[in-house]
Amino acid sequence: MKQYRLKKEAVRFFNEKHSTTIQTFDYWDRLGVDDKALEIVEDAFISYGHKTSDISSSLSGWSADDGSKFHFTLHFPSVKFMEHDKFSKGKPVREMMDKIQKHVNYFFAEFVNEAQDA
């Protein structure tokens, strides 16, 4: 089943909580969102938070000892059981983590630099 999110240029017209929402077309349709404001999410996608129940997610947290933590979930809806078993064993996951880590470091460095310039 296809998943949708708000297009980047449409986010500012909606409640901020919907900026990271990824849902079915029916969900967005019930909210009255025009299909022109939506884009199809790729087969593999990242969602903000770690679902803890049907109506709750753990999004982030902060502590004096550990600083900030943000929770994301990687979704691979089309992966079959045997593919999952092969993918989740070591090397592929490690390679994916290495690539994600580079992007996280780059993004955070930009964020810090912009904060210092402000």
PDB file of C-alpha atoms in Angstrom:
ATOM      1  CA  MET A   1       0.000   0.000   0.000  1.00  0.00           C
ATOM      2  CA  LYS A   2       1.380   3.412  -0.938  1.00  0.00           C
ATOM      3  CA  GLN A   3       2.308   5.865   1.779  1.00  0.00           C
ATOM      4  CA  TYR A   4       2.167   9.666   1.481  1.00  0.00           C
ATOM      5  CA  ARG A   5       3.539  12.740   3.215  1.00  0.00           C
ATOM      6  CA  LEU A   6       3.130  16.457   2.769  1.00  0.00           C
ATOM      7  CA  LYS A   7       5.282  18.021   0.084  1.00  0.00           C
ATOM      8  CA  LYS A   8       8.019  20.247   1.487  1.00  0.00           C
ATOM      9  CA  GLU A   9       6.362  23.394   0.131  1.00  0.00           C
ATOM     10  CA  ALA A  10       2.977  22.416   1.646  1.00  0.00           C
ATOM     11  CA  VAL A  11       4.182  21.816   5.223  1.00  0.00           C
ATOM     12  CA  ARG A  12       3.867  25.477   6.239  1.00  0.00           C
ATOM     13  CA  PHE A  13       0.105  25.423   5.571  1.00  0.00           C
ATOM     14  CA  PHE A  14      -0.608  22.610   8.037  1.00  0.00           C
ATOM     15  CA  ASN A  15      -0.272  21.897  11.724  1.00  0.00           C
ATOM     16  CA  GLU A  16       3.402  21.315  12.542  1.00  0.00           C
ATOM     17  CA  LYS A  17       2.687  17.804  13.831  1.00  0.00           C
ATOM     18  CA  HIS A  18       1.906  16.745  10.254  1.00  0.00           C
ATOM     19  CA  SER A  19       5.337  17.768   8.936  1.00  0.00           C
ATOM     20  CA  THR A  20       6.752  14.313   9.745  1.00  0.00           C
ATOM     21  CA  THR A  21       3.571  12.264   9.277  1.00  0.00           C
ATOM     22  CA  ILE A  22       3.641   9.407   6.766  1.00  0.00           C
ATOM     23  CA  GLN A  23       0.262   7.782   6.181  1.00  0.00           C
ATOM     24  CA  THR A  24      -2.084   6.260   3.614  1.00  0.00           C
ATOM     25  CA  PHE A  25      -3.991   8.411   1.150  1.00  0.00           C
ATOM     26  CA  ASP A  26      -7.227   7.666   3.038  1.00  0.00           C
ATOM     27  CA  TYR A  27      -5.751   9.199   6.202  1.00  0.00           C
ATOM     28  CA  TRP A  28      -4.871  12.438   4.398  1.00  0.00           C
ATOM     29  CA  ASP A  29      -8.202  12.453   2.573  1.00  0.00           C
ATOM     30  CA  ARG A  30     -10.088  12.244   5.903  1.00  0.00           C
ATOM     31  CA  LEU A  31      -8.129  15.329   7.032  1.00  0.00           C
ATOM     32  CA  GLY A  32      -9.253  17.155   3.891  1.00  0.00           C
ATOM     33  CA  VAL A  33      -5.747  17.464   2.453  1.00  0.00           C
ATOM     34  CA  ASP A  34      -5.700  18.039  -1.310  1.00  0.00           C
ATOM     35  CA  ASP A  35      -3.774  15.387  -3.222  1.00  0.00           C
ATOM     36  CA  LYS A  36      -1.650  18.137  -4.822  1.00  0.00           C
ATOM     37  CA  ALA A  37      -0.138  18.784  -1.371  1.00  0.00           C
ATOM     38  CA  LEU A  38       1.024  15.166  -1.070  1.00  0.00           C
ATOM     39  CA  GLU A  39       3.932  13.152  -2.388  1.00  0.00           C
ATOM     40  CA  ILE A  40       4.390   9.395  -2.482  1.00  0.00           C
ATOM     41  CA  VAL A  41       6.962   8.122  -0.034  1.00  0.00           C
ATOM     42  CA  GLU A  42       9.611   5.854  -1.492  1.00  0.00           C
ATOM     43  CA  ASP A  43       9.535   2.119  -0.830  1.00  0.00           C
ATOM     44  CA  ALA A  44      12.053   2.476   1.995  1.00  0.00           C
ATOM     45  CA  PHE A  45      11.438   5.450   4.250  1.00  0.00           C
ATOM     46  CA  ILE A  46      12.243   6.999   7.618  1.00  0.00           C
ATOM     47  CA  SER A  47       9.572   8.014  10.096  1.00  0.00           C
ATOM     48  CA  TYR A  48      10.091  10.199  13.145  1.00  0.00           C
ATOM     49  CA  GLY A  49       9.665   8.299  16.375  1.00  0.00           C
ATOM     50  CA  HIS A  50       9.535   4.724  17.548  1.00  0.00           C
ATOM     51  CA  LYS A  51       5.987   3.413  17.789  1.00  0.00           C
ATOM     52  CA  THR A  52       5.231   2.218  21.317  1.00  0.00           C
ATOM     53  CA  SER A  53       1.533   1.443  20.733  1.00  0.00           C
ATOM     54  CA  ASP A  54      -1.182   2.073  18.144  1.00  0.00           C
ATOM     55  CA  ILE A  55      -1.631   5.644  19.377  1.00  0.00           C
ATOM     56  CA  SER A  56       1.759   6.520  20.856  1.00  0.00           C
ATOM     57  CA  SER A  57       5.361   7.024  19.775  1.00  0.00           C
ATOM     58  CA  SER A  58       8.576   7.859  21.560  1.00  0.00           C
ATOM     59  CA  LEU A  59       9.920  10.868  19.640  1.00  0.00           C
ATOM     60  CA  SER A  60      12.861  12.331  21.522  1.00  0.00           C
ATOM     61  CA  GLY A  61      14.288  13.203  24.882  1.00  0.00           C
ATOM     62  CA  TRP A  62      16.929  15.232  26.662  1.00  0.00           C
ATOM     63  CA  SER A  63      18.951  14.783  29.837  1.00  0.00           C
ATOM     64  CA  ALA A  64      21.837  16.671  31.395  1.00  0.00           C
ATOM     65  CA  ASP A  65      23.990  13.536  31.289  1.00  0.00           C
ATOM     66  CA  ASP A  66      23.192  12.288  27.787  1.00  0.00           C
ATOM     67  CA  GLY A  67      22.082  15.389  25.866  1.00  0.00           C
ATOM     68  CA  SER A  68      19.498  15.005  23.093  1.00  0.00           C
ATOM     69  CA  LYS A  69      18.194  11.765  21.634  1.00  0.00           C
ATOM     70  CA  PHE A  70      15.892  11.548  18.628  1.00  0.00           C
ATOM     71  CA  HIS A  71      14.124   8.338  17.640  1.00  0.00           C
ATOM     72  CA  PHE A  72      13.597   7.319  14.025  1.00  0.00           C
ATOM     73  CA  THR A  73      12.282   4.145  12.453  1.00  0.00           C
ATOM     74  CA  LEU A  74      13.474   2.819   9.101  1.00  0.00           C
ATOM     75  CA  HIS A  75      10.697   1.143   7.115  1.00  0.00           C
ATOM     76  CA  PHE A  76      11.194  -1.382   4.336  1.00  0.00           C
ATOM     77  CA  PRO A  77       7.581  -2.450   3.609  1.00  0.00           C
ATOM     78  CA  SER A  78       8.281  -4.662   0.595  1.00  0.00           C
ATOM     79  CA  VAL A  79      11.018  -6.765   2.230  1.00  0.00           C
ATOM     80  CA  LYS A  80      10.121 -10.433   2.552  1.00  0.00           C
ATOM     81  CA  PHE A  81      11.116 -12.649   5.473  1.00  0.00           C
ATOM     82  CA  MET A  82      14.162 -14.239   3.814  1.00  0.00           C
ATOM     83  CA  GLU A  83      15.385 -10.831   2.602  1.00  0.00           C
ATOM     84  CA  HIS A  84      14.935  -9.411   6.096  1.00  0.00           C
ATOM     85  CA  ASP A  85      16.922 -12.246   7.619  1.00  0.00           C
ATOM     86  CA  LYS A  86      19.763 -11.755   5.118  1.00  0.00           C
ATOM     87  CA  PHE A  87      19.715  -7.943   5.373  1.00  0.00           C
ATOM     88  CA  SER A  88      19.625  -7.749   9.162  1.00  0.00           C
ATOM     89  CA  LYS A  89      22.678  -9.939   9.714  1.00  0.00           C
ATOM     90  CA  GLY A  90      25.680  -7.681  10.226  1.00  0.00           C
ATOM     91  CA  LYS A  91      27.357  -6.195   7.164  1.00  0.00           C
ATOM     92  CA  PRO A  92      24.386  -4.604   5.312  1.00  0.00           C
ATOM     93  CA  VAL A  93      23.089  -2.965   8.488  1.00  0.00           C
ATOM     94  CA  ARG A  94      26.585  -1.755   9.410  1.00  0.00           C
ATOM     95  CA  GLU A  95      27.087  -0.254   5.940  1.00  0.00           C
ATOM     96  CA  MET A  96      23.728   1.500   6.152  1.00  0.00           C
ATOM     97  CA  MET A  97      24.571   2.860   9.616  1.00  0.00           C
ATOM     98  CA  ASP A  98      27.905   4.205   8.328  1.00  0.00           C
ATOM     99  CA  LYS A  99      26.172   6.080   5.498  1.00  0.00           C
ATOM    100  CA  ILE A 100      23.468   7.460   7.772  1.00  0.00           C
ATOM    101  CA  GLN A 101      26.108   8.513  10.320  1.00  0.00           C
ATOM    102  CA  LYS A 102      27.916  10.644   7.726  1.00  0.00           C
ATOM    103  CA  HIS A 103      24.690  12.497   6.908  1.00  0.00           C
ATOM    104  CA  VAL A 104      23.810  12.994  10.574  1.00  0.00           C
ATOM    105  CA  ASN A 105      27.272  14.431  11.299  1.00  0.00           C
ATOM    106  CA  TYR A 106      27.036  16.774   8.302  1.00  0.00           C
ATOM    107  CA  PHE A 107      23.531  17.942   9.242  1.00  0.00           C
ATOM    108  CA  PHE A 108      24.475  18.566  12.875  1.00  0.00           C
ATOM    109  CA  ALA A 109      27.630  20.492  11.917  1.00  0.00           C
ATOM    110  CA  GLU A 110      25.510  22.751   9.681  1.00  0.00           C
ATOM    111  CA  PHE A 111      22.978  23.240  12.485  1.00  0.00           C
ATOM    112  CA  VAL A 112      25.704  24.235  14.967  1.00  0.00           C
ATOM    113  CA  ASN A 113      27.321  26.627  12.477  1.00  0.00           C
ATOM    114  CA  GLU A 114      23.979  28.320  11.735  1.00  0.00           C
ATOM    115  CA  ALA A 115      23.244  28.650  15.461  1.00  0.00           C
ATOM    116  CA  GLN A 116      26.623  30.307  16.024  1.00  0.00           C
ATOM    117  CA  ASP A 117      26.018  32.734  13.153  1.00  0.00           C
ATOM    118  CA  ALA A 118      22.596  33.760  14.511  1.00  0.00           C
TER     119      ALA A 118
END
